[in-house]
């Protein structure tokens, strides 16, 4: 499952918020090489990203390097 939560809602024009993305393996076997990628709307500007793997921002797409394994 995938859950995205914004910490400030609504966000004022010129304001900042944090989007938290939680990925959970609800299956019975490990999930491997899991990639999280998201399109940043043109109304928003990504100023930082943090997670268990490194990330890149290219053409408004934020992509985290694959997670080798997510246990069930």
PDB file of C-alpha atoms in Angstrom:
ATOM      1  CA  UNK A   1       0.000   0.000   0.000  1.00  0.00           C
ATOM      2  CA  UNK A   2       1.010   3.588  -0.536  1.00  0.00           C
ATOM      3  CA  UNK A   3      -0.071   6.519   1.615  1.00  0.00           C
ATOM      4  CA  UNK A   4       0.702  10.188   0.951  1.00  0.00           C
ATOM      5  CA  UNK A   5       0.037  12.696   3.724  1.00  0.00           C
ATOM      6  CA  UNK A   6       0.573  16.453   3.583  1.00  0.00           C
ATOM      7  CA  UNK A   7       1.347  18.014   6.947  1.00  0.00           C
ATOM      8  CA  UNK A   8      -0.134  21.456   6.199  1.00  0.00           C
ATOM      9  CA  UNK A   9      -3.466  21.670   4.388  1.00  0.00           C
ATOM     10  CA  UNK A  10      -4.353  23.989   2.838  1.00  0.00           C
ATOM     11  CA  UNK A  11      -0.978  25.471   1.961  1.00  0.00           C
ATOM     12  CA  UNK A  12      -0.911  29.248   1.704  1.00  0.00           C
ATOM     13  CA  UNK A  13       0.525  30.827  -1.447  1.00  0.00           C
ATOM     14  CA  UNK A  14       4.261  31.083  -0.825  1.00  0.00           C
ATOM     15  CA  UNK A  15       3.998  28.669   2.127  1.00  0.00           C
ATOM     16  CA  UNK A  16       5.680  25.343   2.703  1.00  0.00           C
ATOM     17  CA  UNK A  17       4.478  21.866   3.552  1.00  0.00           C
ATOM     18  CA  UNK A  18       5.893  18.375   3.848  1.00  0.00           C
ATOM     19  CA  UNK A  19       4.525  15.405   1.945  1.00  0.00           C
ATOM     20  CA  UNK A  20       5.212  12.104   3.675  1.00  0.00           C
ATOM     21  CA  UNK A  21       5.068   8.934   1.569  1.00  0.00           C
ATOM     22  CA  UNK A  22       4.683   5.620   3.385  1.00  0.00           C
ATOM     23  CA  UNK A  23       5.111   2.347   1.489  1.00  0.00           C
ATOM     24  CA  UNK A  24       3.928  -0.867   3.160  1.00  0.00           C
ATOM     25  CA  UNK A  25       4.232  -4.404   1.840  1.00  0.00           C
ATOM     26  CA  UNK A  26       0.920  -6.064   2.741  1.00  0.00           C
ATOM     27  CA  UNK A  27       1.830  -9.287   0.934  1.00  0.00           C
ATOM     28  CA  UNK A  28       3.303 -12.504   2.256  1.00  0.00           C
ATOM     29  CA  UNK A  29       6.662 -12.332   0.447  1.00  0.00           C
ATOM     30  CA  UNK A  30       9.343  -9.613   0.394  1.00  0.00           C
ATOM     31  CA  UNK A  31       8.923  -6.927  -2.282  1.00  0.00           C
ATOM     32  CA  UNK A  32      12.198  -6.269  -4.116  1.00  0.00           C
ATOM     33  CA  UNK A  33      13.604  -3.313  -6.053  1.00  0.00           C
ATOM     34  CA  UNK A  34      10.734  -1.003  -5.069  1.00  0.00           C
ATOM     35  CA  UNK A  35      10.950   2.409  -6.740  1.00  0.00           C
ATOM     36  CA  UNK A  36       8.968   5.432  -5.555  1.00  0.00           C
ATOM     37  CA  UNK A  37       8.524   8.161  -8.136  1.00  0.00           C
ATOM     38  CA  UNK A  38       6.202  11.162  -8.168  1.00  0.00           C
ATOM     39  CA  UNK A  39       5.331  13.999 -10.521  1.00  0.00           C
ATOM     40  CA  UNK A  40       5.666  17.420  -8.883  1.00  0.00           C
ATOM     41  CA  UNK A  41       2.821  19.678 -10.098  1.00  0.00           C
ATOM     42  CA  UNK A  42       4.012  22.890 -11.742  1.00  0.00           C
ATOM     43  CA  UNK A  43       2.254  24.879  -8.980  1.00  0.00           C
ATOM     44  CA  UNK A  44       4.705  23.400  -6.450  1.00  0.00           C
ATOM     45  CA  UNK A  45       8.474  23.563  -6.084  1.00  0.00           C
ATOM     46  CA  UNK A  46      10.425  20.726  -4.498  1.00  0.00           C
ATOM     47  CA  UNK A  47      13.043  22.196  -2.172  1.00  0.00           C
ATOM     48  CA  UNK A  48      14.266  19.054  -0.392  1.00  0.00           C
ATOM     49  CA  UNK A  49      13.744  15.310  -0.264  1.00  0.00           C
ATOM     50  CA  UNK A  50      14.779  12.679   2.237  1.00  0.00           C
ATOM     51  CA  UNK A  51      14.342   8.948   2.470  1.00  0.00           C
ATOM     52  CA  UNK A  52      16.073   5.608   2.909  1.00  0.00           C
ATOM     53  CA  UNK A  53      17.666   5.875  -0.561  1.00  0.00           C
ATOM     54  CA  UNK A  54      19.095   8.743  -2.592  1.00  0.00           C
ATOM     55  CA  UNK A  55      16.849  10.630  -4.967  1.00  0.00           C
ATOM     56  CA  UNK A  56      16.925  12.676  -8.156  1.00  0.00           C
ATOM     57  CA  UNK A  57      14.684  15.449  -9.449  1.00  0.00           C
ATOM     58  CA  UNK A  58      14.514  15.703 -13.222  1.00  0.00           C
ATOM     59  CA  UNK A  59      11.832  17.408 -15.331  1.00  0.00           C
ATOM     60  CA  UNK A  60       9.558  17.772 -12.268  1.00  0.00           C
ATOM     61  CA  UNK A  61       9.753  14.032 -11.480  1.00  0.00           C
ATOM     62  CA  UNK A  62      11.171  13.066  -8.096  1.00  0.00           C
ATOM     63  CA  UNK A  63      12.526   9.498  -8.130  1.00  0.00           C
ATOM     64  CA  UNK A  64      14.029   7.572  -5.242  1.00  0.00           C
ATOM     65  CA  UNK A  65      16.606   4.872  -5.953  1.00  0.00           C
ATOM     66  CA  UNK A  66      15.200   1.333  -5.590  1.00  0.00           C
ATOM     67  CA  UNK A  67      14.737  -0.134  -2.145  1.00  0.00           C
ATOM     68  CA  UNK A  68      16.400  -3.558  -2.287  1.00  0.00           C
ATOM     69  CA  UNK A  69      13.713  -5.210  -0.146  1.00  0.00           C
ATOM     70  CA  UNK A  70      10.563  -4.405   1.836  1.00  0.00           C
ATOM     71  CA  UNK A  71       9.597  -7.204   4.190  1.00  0.00           C
ATOM     72  CA  UNK A  72       5.953  -8.299   4.397  1.00  0.00           C
TER      73      UNK A  72
END
